mmCIF file of C-alpha atoms and ligand atoms in Angstrom:
data_model
loop_
_atom_site.group_PDB
_atom_site.id
_atom_site.type_symbol
_atom_site.label_atom_id
_atom_site.label_comp_id
_atom_site.label_asym_id
_atom_site.label_seq_id
_atom_site.Cartn_x
_atom_site.Cartn_y
_atom_site.Cartn_z
ATOM 1 C CA MET A 1 -33.316 -25.265 -4.942
ATOM 2 C CA ALA A 2 -31.674 -25.645 -8.288
ATOM 3 C CA ASP A 3 -28.784 -23.669 -9.320
ATOM 4 C CA ILE A 4 -29.417 -20.319 -11.025
ATOM 5 C CA ARG A 5 -28.659 -20.976 -14.774
ATOM 6 C CA PHE A 6 -29.138 -18.674 -17.933
ATOM 7 C CA ASP A 7 -28.943 -21.371 -20.583
ATOM 8 C CA GLY A 8 -30.656 -20.132 -23.815
ATOM 9 C CA LYS A 9 -30.730 -16.610 -22.267
ATOM 10 C CA VAL A 10 -29.186 -13.644 -23.764
ATOM 11 C CA ALA A 11 -27.551 -10.730 -21.653
ATOM 12 C CA ILE A 12 -26.359 -7.384 -22.490
ATOM 13 C CA VAL A 13 -23.863 -5.917 -19.822
ATOM 14 C CA THR A 14 -22.857 -2.168 -20.336
ATOM 15 C CA GLY A 15 -19.471 -0.991 -19.248
ATOM 16 C CA ALA A 16 -18.249 -4.646 -18.980
ATOM 17 C CA GLY A 17 -14.623 -4.126 -20.275
ATOM 18 C CA GLY A 18 -13.412 -3.914 -16.623
ATOM 19 C CA GLY A 19 -14.296 -3.716 -12.989
ATOM 20 C CA LEU A 20 -17.752 -4.884 -11.863
ATOM 21 C CA GLY A 21 -19.151 -5.135 -15.289
ATOM 22 C CA ARG A 22 -16.592 -7.569 -16.521
ATOM 23 C CA GLN A 23 -17.336 -9.740 -13.483
ATOM 24 C CA HIS A 24 -21.024 -9.611 -14.072
ATOM 25 C CA ALA A 25 -20.560 -10.580 -17.690
ATOM 26 C CA LEU A 26 -17.982 -13.467 -16.948
ATOM 27 C CA GLU A 27 -20.485 -15.008 -14.269
ATOM 28 C CA LEU A 28 -23.472 -14.764 -16.424
ATOM 29 C CA ALA A 29 -21.557 -16.494 -19.244
ATOM 30 C CA ARG A 30 -20.218 -19.227 -16.943
ATOM 31 C CA ARG A 31 -23.941 -19.858 -16.060
ATOM 32 C CA GLY A 32 -24.895 -20.409 -19.641
ATOM 33 C CA ALA A 33 -25.842 -16.933 -20.827
ATOM 34 C CA LYS A 34 -24.855 -15.604 -24.145
ATOM 35 C CA VAL A 35 -23.407 -12.134 -23.503
ATOM 36 C CA VAL A 36 -22.961 -8.903 -25.420
ATOM 37 C CA VAL A 37 -20.052 -7.191 -23.768
ATOM 38 C CA ASN A 38 -20.380 -3.475 -24.109
ATOM 39 C CA ASP A 39 -17.654 -1.005 -23.300
ATOM 40 C CA LEU A 40 -16.522 2.285 -24.668
ATOM 41 C CA GLY A 41 -13.005 1.631 -23.282
ATOM 42 C CA GLY A 42 -12.543 5.315 -22.101
ATOM 43 C CA SER A 43 -10.707 6.695 -19.128
ATOM 44 C CA MET A 44 -12.474 6.988 -15.691
ATOM 45 C CA ASP A 45 -13.628 10.630 -16.543
ATOM 46 C CA GLY A 46 -15.280 9.588 -19.630
ATOM 47 C CA SER A 47 -12.643 10.784 -22.214
ATOM 48 C CA GLY A 48 -11.210 8.603 -24.979
ATOM 49 C CA GLY A 49 -12.327 5.109 -26.044
ATOM 50 C CA SER A 50 -11.399 1.915 -27.804
ATOM 51 C CA SER A 51 -13.206 -1.366 -28.575
ATOM 52 C CA GLU A 52 -10.244 -3.470 -27.162
ATOM 53 C CA ALA A 53 -11.641 -3.452 -23.450
ATOM 54 C CA ALA A 54 -14.860 -5.285 -24.617
ATOM 55 C CA GLN A 55 -13.060 -7.641 -27.001
ATOM 56 C CA LYS A 56 -10.748 -8.672 -24.225
ATOM 57 C CA VAL A 57 -13.661 -9.768 -22.009
ATOM 58 C CA VAL A 58 -15.236 -11.483 -25.032
ATOM 59 C CA ASP A 59 -11.957 -13.488 -25.532
ATOM 60 C CA GLU A 60 -12.060 -14.283 -21.731
ATOM 61 C CA ILE A 61 -15.584 -15.708 -22.005
ATOM 62 C CA LYS A 62 -14.694 -17.618 -25.156
ATOM 63 C CA ALA A 63 -11.667 -19.042 -23.518
ATOM 64 C CA LEU A 64 -13.926 -20.459 -20.763
ATOM 65 C CA GLY A 65 -16.183 -22.022 -23.409
ATOM 66 C CA GLY A 66 -18.796 -19.346 -23.377
ATOM 67 C CA GLU A 67 -20.568 -17.263 -26.135
ATOM 68 C CA ALA A 68 -20.073 -13.557 -26.231
ATOM 69 C CA ILE A 69 -19.806 -10.657 -28.754
ATOM 70 C CA ALA A 70 -18.213 -7.250 -28.286
ATOM 71 C CA ASN A 71 -19.653 -3.839 -28.679
ATOM 72 C CA GLY A 72 -17.519 -0.699 -28.347
ATOM 73 C CA SER A 73 -20.232 1.859 -28.366
ATOM 74 C CA SER A 74 -21.052 4.486 -25.884
ATOM 75 C CA VAL A 75 -24.196 3.936 -23.894
ATOM 76 C CA THR A 76 -25.063 7.556 -24.605
ATOM 77 C CA ASP A 77 -24.818 7.118 -28.396
ATOM 78 C CA ASP A 78 -28.330 6.371 -29.999
ATOM 79 C CA ALA A 79 -26.704 4.667 -33.084
ATOM 80 C CA GLY A 80 -24.246 2.662 -30.772
ATOM 81 C CA VAL A 81 -27.181 1.509 -28.602
ATOM 82 C CA ALA A 82 -29.274 0.485 -31.667
ATOM 83 C CA LEU A 83 -26.132 -1.417 -32.945
ATOM 84 C CA MET A 84 -25.769 -3.183 -29.570
ATOM 85 C CA ILE A 85 -29.391 -4.273 -29.753
ATOM 86 C CA LYS A 86 -29.140 -5.236 -33.359
ATOM 87 C CA GLN A 87 -25.906 -7.336 -32.656
ATOM 88 C CA ALA A 88 -27.829 -9.373 -29.982
ATOM 89 C CA MET A 89 -30.970 -9.816 -32.033
ATOM 90 C CA ASP A 90 -29.209 -10.721 -35.293
ATOM 91 C CA THR A 91 -26.998 -13.131 -33.472
ATOM 92 C CA TRP A 92 -29.281 -14.835 -31.030
ATOM 93 C CA GLY A 93 -32.760 -13.498 -31.693
ATOM 94 C CA ARG A 94 -33.702 -12.361 -28.149
ATOM 95 C CA ILE A 95 -32.643 -10.289 -25.156
ATOM 96 C CA ASP A 96 -33.522 -11.388 -21.638
ATOM 97 C CA ILE A 97 -31.066 -9.515 -19.413
ATOM 98 C CA LEU A 98 -29.831 -5.970 -19.361
ATOM 99 C CA ILE A 99 -27.381 -4.857 -16.719
ATOM 100 C CA ALA A 100 -26.791 -1.059 -16.960
ATOM 101 C CA ASN A 101 -23.413 -0.837 -15.349
ATOM 102 C CA ALA A 102 -21.378 1.576 -17.451
ATOM 103 C CA GLY A 103 -20.167 4.751 -15.442
ATOM 104 C CA ILE A 104 -17.749 7.513 -15.057
ATOM 105 C CA LEU A 105 -16.715 9.856 -12.368
ATOM 106 C CA ARG A 106 -15.957 13.716 -12.378
ATOM 107 C CA ASP A 107 -15.674 14.365 -8.762
ATOM 108 C CA LYS A 108 -15.481 18.086 -7.835
ATOM 109 C CA THR A 109 -17.141 20.136 -4.976
ATOM 110 C CA LEU A 110 -19.877 22.176 -6.437
ATOM 111 C CA THR A 111 -17.635 25.464 -6.320
ATOM 112 C CA LYS A 112 -15.393 23.907 -8.686
ATOM 113 C CA MET A 113 -17.766 21.957 -10.820
ATOM 114 C CA GLU A 114 -18.345 23.051 -14.250
ATOM 115 C CA LEU A 115 -21.693 22.481 -16.013
ATOM 116 C CA ALA A 116 -19.877 20.111 -18.428
ATOM 117 C CA ASP A 117 -18.890 17.902 -15.481
ATOM 118 C CA PHE A 118 -22.487 17.603 -14.398
ATOM 119 C CA GLU A 119 -23.652 17.045 -17.840
ATOM 120 C CA LEU A 120 -21.358 14.373 -18.897
ATOM 121 C CA VAL A 121 -22.108 12.325 -15.577
ATOM 122 C CA MET A 122 -25.735 12.758 -16.162
ATOM 123 C CA GLN A 123 -25.396 11.757 -19.674
ATOM 124 C CA VAL A 124 -23.468 8.636 -18.986
ATOM 125 C CA HIS A 125 -25.311 7.409 -15.883
ATOM 126 C CA VAL A 126 -28.844 8.581 -16.657
ATOM 127 C CA PHE A 127 -29.160 8.589 -20.476
ATOM 128 C CA GLY A 128 -26.752 5.820 -20.553
ATOM 129 C CA THR A 129 -29.149 3.725 -18.475
ATOM 130 C CA PHE A 130 -32.339 5.004 -20.096
ATOM 131 C CA LYS A 131 -31.387 4.426 -23.729
ATOM 132 C CA PRO A 132 -30.379 0.828 -23.397
ATOM 133 C CA ILE A 133 -33.543 0.215 -21.398
ATOM 134 C CA LYS A 134 -35.676 1.950 -23.754
ATOM 135 C CA ALA A 135 -34.112 -0.113 -26.615
ATOM 136 C CA VAL A 136 -34.665 -3.495 -24.919
ATOM 137 C CA TRP A 137 -38.099 -2.690 -23.390
ATOM 138 C CA ASP A 138 -40.564 -3.606 -26.150
ATOM 139 C CA ILE A 139 -38.479 -6.773 -26.930
ATOM 140 C CA MET A 140 -38.783 -7.922 -23.366
ATOM 141 C CA LYS A 141 -42.565 -7.051 -23.078
ATOM 142 C CA ALA A 142 -43.277 -8.802 -26.309
ATOM 143 C CA GLN A 143 -41.517 -11.996 -25.199
ATOM 144 C CA ASN A 144 -43.177 -11.590 -21.630
ATOM 145 C CA TYR A 145 -39.711 -11.842 -19.908
ATOM 146 C CA GLY A 146 -36.971 -9.564 -18.887
ATOM 147 C CA ARG A 147 -34.660 -8.873 -16.205
ATOM 148 C CA ILE A 148 -33.000 -5.325 -15.855
ATOM 149 C CA VAL A 149 -30.342 -4.262 -13.228
ATOM 150 C CA VAL A 150 -29.532 -0.585 -12.979
ATOM 151 C CA THR A 151 -26.334 0.435 -10.907
ATOM 152 C CA THR A 152 -26.979 2.889 -8.138
ATOM 153 C CA SER A 153 -24.625 4.099 -5.391
ATOM 154 C CA SER A 154 -24.618 5.102 -1.754
ATOM 155 C CA SER A 155 -23.225 8.397 -2.962
ATOM 156 C CA GLY A 156 -26.830 9.055 -4.383
ATOM 157 C CA MET A 157 -28.826 7.437 -1.626
ATOM 158 C CA TYR A 158 -26.847 9.059 1.227
ATOM 159 C CA GLY A 159 -24.529 11.535 -0.200
ATOM 160 C CA ASN A 160 -20.745 11.797 -0.715
ATOM 161 C CA PHE A 161 -18.472 14.866 -0.511
ATOM 162 C CA GLY A 162 -17.569 16.098 -3.996
ATOM 163 C CA GLN A 163 -20.045 13.938 -5.883
ATOM 164 C CA SER A 164 -23.029 16.243 -6.518
ATOM 165 C CA ASN A 165 -23.172 15.277 -10.084
ATOM 166 C CA TYR A 166 -22.730 11.423 -9.575
ATOM 167 C CA GLY A 167 -25.026 11.384 -6.565
ATOM 168 C CA ALA A 168 -27.836 13.079 -8.714
ATOM 169 C CA ALA A 169 -27.397 10.695 -11.379
ATOM 170 C CA LYS A 170 -27.352 7.576 -9.264
ATOM 171 C CA MET A 171 -30.607 8.723 -7.594
ATOM 172 C CA ALA A 172 -32.110 9.321 -10.989
ATOM 173 C CA VAL A 173 -31.670 5.734 -12.060
ATOM 174 C CA LEU A 174 -33.649 4.768 -8.940
ATOM 175 C CA GLY A 175 -36.526 7.005 -10.054
ATOM 176 C CA LEU A 176 -36.477 5.254 -13.449
ATOM 177 C CA MET A 177 -36.640 1.888 -11.669
ATOM 178 C CA ASN A 178 -39.526 2.773 -9.394
ATOM 179 C CA THR A 179 -41.731 3.660 -12.398
ATOM 180 C CA LEU A 180 -40.471 0.861 -14.720
ATOM 181 C CA LYS A 181 -41.125 -1.871 -12.007
ATOM 182 C CA LEU A 182 -44.819 -0.858 -12.295
ATOM 183 C CA GLU A 183 -44.915 -0.620 -16.159
ATOM 184 C CA GLY A 184 -42.999 -3.994 -16.651
ATOM 185 C CA ALA A 185 -44.983 -6.120 -14.086
ATOM 186 C CA LYS A 186 -47.793 -7.260 -16.416
ATOM 187 C CA ASN A 187 -45.127 -8.768 -18.780
ATOM 188 C CA ASP A 188 -42.712 -10.306 -16.285
ATOM 189 C CA VAL A 189 -40.152 -7.507 -16.838
ATOM 190 C CA LYS A 190 -38.547 -7.097 -13.494
ATOM 191 C CA ILE A 191 -36.050 -4.307 -12.744
ATOM 192 C CA ASN A 192 -33.862 -3.808 -9.763
ATOM 193 C CA ALA A 193 -30.863 -1.971 -8.580
ATOM 194 C CA ILE A 194 -27.499 -2.825 -7.300
ATOM 195 C CA SER A 195 -25.718 -0.471 -5.063
ATOM 196 C CA PRO A 196 -21.988 -1.941 -4.976
ATOM 197 C CA VAL A 197 -18.788 -1.256 -3.123
ATOM 198 C CA ALA A 198 -15.998 -2.759 -4.778
ATOM 199 C CA ALA A 199 -12.216 -2.246 -5.547
ATOM 200 C CA THR A 200 -12.103 -1.046 -9.191
ATOM 201 C CA ARG A 201 -10.244 1.779 -10.797
ATOM 202 C CA MET A 202 -13.118 4.012 -9.478
ATOM 203 C CA THR A 203 -12.152 3.423 -5.933
ATOM 204 C CA GLU A 204 -8.438 2.682 -6.098
ATOM 205 C CA GLY A 205 -6.579 5.262 -4.056
ATOM 206 C CA LEU A 206 -9.736 6.047 -2.046
ATOM 207 C CA MET A 207 -9.054 3.281 0.536
ATOM 208 C CA PRO A 208 -5.907 1.475 1.814
ATOM 209 C CA PRO A 209 -4.744 -1.590 -0.186
ATOM 210 C CA GLU A 210 -5.590 -4.042 2.609
ATOM 211 C CA VAL A 211 -9.296 -2.652 2.573
ATOM 212 C CA LEU A 212 -9.510 -2.802 -1.186
ATOM 213 C CA ALA A 213 -8.260 -6.390 -1.108
ATOM 214 C CA LYS A 214 -11.522 -7.270 0.838
ATOM 215 C CA LEU A 215 -13.654 -5.567 -1.773
ATOM 216 C CA ALA A 216 -13.121 -7.634 -4.985
ATOM 217 C CA PRO A 217 -15.903 -7.079 -7.589
ATOM 218 C CA GLU A 218 -16.473 -10.874 -7.247
ATOM 219 C CA TYR A 219 -18.193 -10.259 -4.051
ATOM 220 C CA VAL A 220 -20.972 -7.959 -5.713
ATOM 221 C CA THR A 221 -21.646 -10.164 -8.637
ATOM 222 C CA PRO A 222 -23.626 -12.944 -6.837
ATOM 223 C CA GLY A 223 -26.277 -10.347 -5.947
ATOM 224 C CA VAL A 224 -26.494 -9.111 -9.452
ATOM 225 C CA VAL A 225 -26.827 -12.586 -10.727
ATOM 226 C CA TYR A 226 -29.659 -13.224 -8.346
ATOM 227 C CA LEU A 227 -31.416 -9.980 -9.618
ATOM 228 C CA CYS A 228 -31.085 -11.396 -13.208
ATOM 229 C CA SER A 229 -32.715 -14.763 -12.323
ATOM 230 C CA ASP A 230 -36.157 -16.120 -12.776
ATOM 231 C CA GLU A 231 -36.819 -15.727 -8.941
ATOM 232 C CA ALA A 232 -35.766 -12.056 -8.938
ATOM 233 C CA PRO A 233 -37.780 -9.573 -6.951
ATOM 234 C CA THR A 234 -38.760 -6.280 -8.547
ATOM 235 C CA GLY A 235 -38.015 -2.703 -7.443
ATOM 236 C CA ALA A 236 -35.398 -3.738 -4.910
ATOM 237 C CA ILE A 237 -32.196 -1.809 -4.114
ATOM 238 C CA LEU A 238 -29.632 -4.484 -3.099
ATOM 239 C CA THR A 239 -26.458 -3.233 -1.544
ATOM 240 C CA ALA A 240 -23.453 -5.516 -1.866
ATOM 241 C CA GLY A 241 -19.817 -5.400 -0.980
ATOM 242 C CA ALA A 242 -17.117 -7.536 0.668
ATOM 243 C CA GLY A 243 -19.507 -10.454 0.966
ATOM 244 C CA ALA A 244 -22.200 -8.400 2.812
ATOM 245 C CA PHE A 245 -25.709 -7.959 1.235
ATOM 246 C CA ALA A 246 -28.458 -5.642 2.423
ATOM 247 C CA LEU A 247 -31.729 -3.864 1.091
ATOM 248 C CA SER A 248 -31.812 -0.119 0.868
ATOM 249 C CA ARG A 249 -35.323 1.390 1.171
ATOM 250 C CA ILE A 250 -36.940 4.844 1.309
ATOM 251 C CA TYR A 251 -39.103 4.860 4.428
ATOM 252 C CA GLU A 252 -41.871 7.507 5.129
ATOM 253 C CA THR A 253 -42.970 8.231 8.648
ATOM 254 C CA GLU A 254 -46.609 7.991 9.611
ATOM 255 C CA GLY A 255 -46.573 11.658 10.199
ATOM 256 C CA VAL A 256 -49.210 13.842 11.475
ATOM 257 C CA TYR A 257 -52.509 15.407 10.192
ATOM 258 C CA LEU A 258 -52.670 18.992 11.113
ATOM 259 C CA GLY A 259 -56.019 19.866 9.548
ATOM 260 C CA GLU A 260 -57.191 22.030 6.634
ATOM 261 C CA GLY A 261 -57.159 25.665 5.978
ATOM 262 C CA GLY A 262 -55.345 28.365 7.969
ATOM 263 C CA LEU A 263 -52.231 26.259 8.537
ATOM 264 C CA SER A 264 -49.163 27.914 9.654
ATOM 265 C CA ALA A 265 -45.381 27.239 9.238
ATOM 266 C CA GLU A 266 -45.210 27.440 13.109
ATOM 267 C CA GLU A 267 -47.693 24.450 13.449
ATOM 268 C CA VAL A 268 -45.371 22.460 11.271
ATOM 269 C CA ARG A 269 -42.410 23.463 13.305
ATOM 270 C CA ASP A 270 -44.100 22.703 16.446
ATOM 271 C CA SER A 271 -45.160 19.200 15.079
ATOM 272 C CA TRP A 272 -41.589 18.332 13.940
ATOM 273 C CA GLY A 273 -41.349 15.554 16.510
ATOM 274 C CA GLN A 274 -44.548 13.922 15.379
ATOM 275 C CA ILE A 275 -43.705 14.440 11.787
ATOM 276 C CA THR A 276 -40.285 12.714 12.201
ATOM 277 C CA ALA A 277 -41.236 10.001 14.726
ATOM 278 C CA GLU A 278 -40.338 6.648 13.430
ATOM 279 C CA ASP A 279 -42.956 4.490 14.984
ATOM 280 C CA GLY A 280 -45.094 2.953 12.063
ATOM 281 C CA GLN A 281 -42.980 4.253 9.296
ATOM 282 C CA LYS A 282 -43.401 2.318 5.993
ATOM 283 C CA ALA A 283 -41.812 1.767 2.622
ATOM 284 C CA TYR A 284 -44.303 2.364 -0.154
ATOM 285 C CA PHE A 285 -44.318 0.407 -3.518
ATOM 286 C CA ASN A 286 -45.843 3.114 -5.484
ATOM 287 C CA GLY A 287 -46.714 6.898 -5.049
ATOM 288 C CA GLY A 288 -50.465 6.126 -4.807
ATOM 289 C CA GLU A 289 -49.990 4.494 -1.492
ATOM 290 C CA GLN A 290 -48.591 7.607 0.022
ATOM 291 C CA GLY A 291 -51.690 9.631 -1.282
ATOM 292 C CA GLN A 292 -53.962 6.961 0.427
ATOM 293 C CA LYS A 293 -52.215 7.687 3.781
ATOM 294 C CA PHE A 294 -53.011 11.284 3.459
ATOM 295 C CA PHE A 295 -56.686 10.571 2.879
ATOM 296 C CA ARG A 296 -56.759 7.975 5.738
ATOM 297 C CA LYS A 297 -55.296 10.549 8.199
ATOM 298 C CA MET A 298 -57.658 13.132 6.949
ATOM 299 C CA ALA A 299 -60.510 10.754 7.713
ATOM 300 C CA GLY A 300 -59.073 10.517 11.267
ATOM 301 C CA GLY A 301 -57.308 7.055 10.653
HETATM 302 P P1 NAD E 401 -14.970 0.930 -13.728
HETATM 303 O O1 NAD E 401 -14.460 2.251 -14.199
HETATM 304 O O2 NAD E 401 -13.899 -0.137 -13.533
HETATM 305 O O3 NAD E 401 -15.978 0.419 -14.820
HETATM 306 C C1 NAD E 401 -16.883 1.221 -15.613
HETATM 307 C C2 NAD E 401 -16.814 0.759 -16.966
HETATM 308 O O4 NAD E 401 -17.884 1.533 -17.740
HETATM 309 C C3 NAD E 401 -15.437 0.971 -17.642
HETATM 310 O O5 NAD E 401 -14.940 -0.256 -18.170
HETATM 311 C C4 NAD E 401 -15.847 2.101 -18.737
HETATM 312 O O6 NAD E 401 -14.926 1.967 -19.856
HETATM 313 C C5 NAD E 401 -17.180 1.879 -19.014
HETATM 314 N N1 NAD E 401 -17.843 3.155 -19.581
HETATM 315 C C6 NAD E 401 -17.657 4.345 -19.113
HETATM 316 N N2 NAD E 401 -18.513 5.212 -19.831
HETATM 317 C C7 NAD E 401 -19.052 4.397 -20.760
HETATM 318 C C8 NAD E 401 -19.931 4.756 -21.845
HETATM 319 N N3 NAD E 401 -20.336 5.887 -22.163
HETATM 320 N N4 NAD E 401 -20.399 3.710 -22.676
HETATM 321 C C9 NAD E 401 -19.988 2.350 -22.401
HETATM 322 N N5 NAD E 401 -19.211 2.105 -21.454
HETATM 323 C C10 NAD E 401 -18.678 2.975 -20.621
HETATM 324 O O7 NAD E 401 -15.807 1.160 -12.447
HETATM 325 P P2 NAD E 401 -16.775 0.134 -11.631
HETATM 326 O O8 NAD E 401 -16.417 0.426 -10.271
HETATM 327 O O9 NAD E 401 -16.651 -1.264 -12.107
HETATM 328 O O10 NAD E 401 -18.209 0.814 -11.932
HETATM 329 C C11 NAD E 401 -19.206 -0.020 -12.438
HETATM 330 C C12 NAD E 401 -20.570 0.705 -12.038
HETATM 331 O O11 NAD E 401 -20.741 0.559 -10.505
HETATM 332 C C13 NAD E 401 -20.659 2.168 -12.403
HETATM 333 O O12 NAD E 401 -21.926 2.469 -12.587
HETATM 334 C C14 NAD E 401 -20.355 2.858 -10.988
HETATM 335 O O13 NAD E 401 -20.870 4.144 -10.937
HETATM 336 C C15 NAD E 401 -20.849 1.781 -10.027
HETATM 337 N N6 NAD E 401 -20.590 1.924 -8.744
HETATM 338 C C16 NAD E 401 -19.255 1.350 -8.313
HETATM 339 C C17 NAD E 401 -18.887 1.409 -6.992
HETATM 340 C C18 NAD E 401 -17.526 0.939 -6.552
HETATM 341 O O14 NAD E 401 -17.321 0.902 -5.388
HETATM 342 N N7 NAD E 401 -16.739 0.445 -7.480
HETATM 343 C C19 NAD E 401 -19.725 2.011 -6.041
HETATM 344 C C20 NAD E 401 -21.012 2.414 -6.532
HETATM 345 C C21 NAD E 401 -21.425 2.353 -7.691
#
């Protein structure tokens, strides 16, 4: 098969001033995309900001012969997001790809977590994913083409001590994806999620240097590039790190039909083995499929 190319395509990568986003932006540009490099340039906990981070990556792309423009807005800021879209449309007239990658951490156990720590993390990851998607959505639908990648995490899908804010936010973007994959299907707007593991400032200090050396962001980017390509699936959660790739899915067990009326908590307790039995478990593509199973079981199927 032919190489994956993005000639004539326009991409926006949020949080692309460093870490994973920078790598995604460089690789898209290397494969022909024109790229808006967005980054607030703040610290890891979301404080401060400068447009220098984005501009540096733009300079790198230009030095490699690519085309890019910088945007130093916060993905949470309505005017900043609108400006980012305007920059892309005024300069290149279309937007084909959006990688919602920007992120921060405010790790604390729940006992120590202030509401502000929860709110800011939700703002950056959830609203900071939603707002750019909302801003490009009708453009992509009108041109009958779009590729969107949201960034989730094993912390959301499986849990991680001290990350209740981050974990909640990272699952929220999957909920967003699950509905938008349905709403975008008619217009070839595909949306997928990347669940990365990489050595960036977010993970430095969490693992020994020899482990971090094997986790360069470059190992995640090929997965993201595929999810941005014409052949991309939709609604997939691709996990990537250290050169390993896998799919994460939510499965539902076949379960049990206990009948209608007069049901007791004890019957649920006593059926726990059948409810949790893994034989025949399935991953559904939409919520309606689960409902169909209930009715099938009710009818004795
Ligand atoms: P990073 O800190 O190097 O990169 C995040 C970038 O987002 C930074 O350059 C930062 O300036 C930018 N940013 C933060 N808030 C912003 C805002 N409001 N507006 C615009 N830009 C903003 O960390 P990274 O590891 O490259 O993280 C990239 C994404 O991958 C994040 O969404 C993160 O949660 C996710 N992730 C990373 C890992 C990992 O192992 N590194 C694991 C799971 C998920």
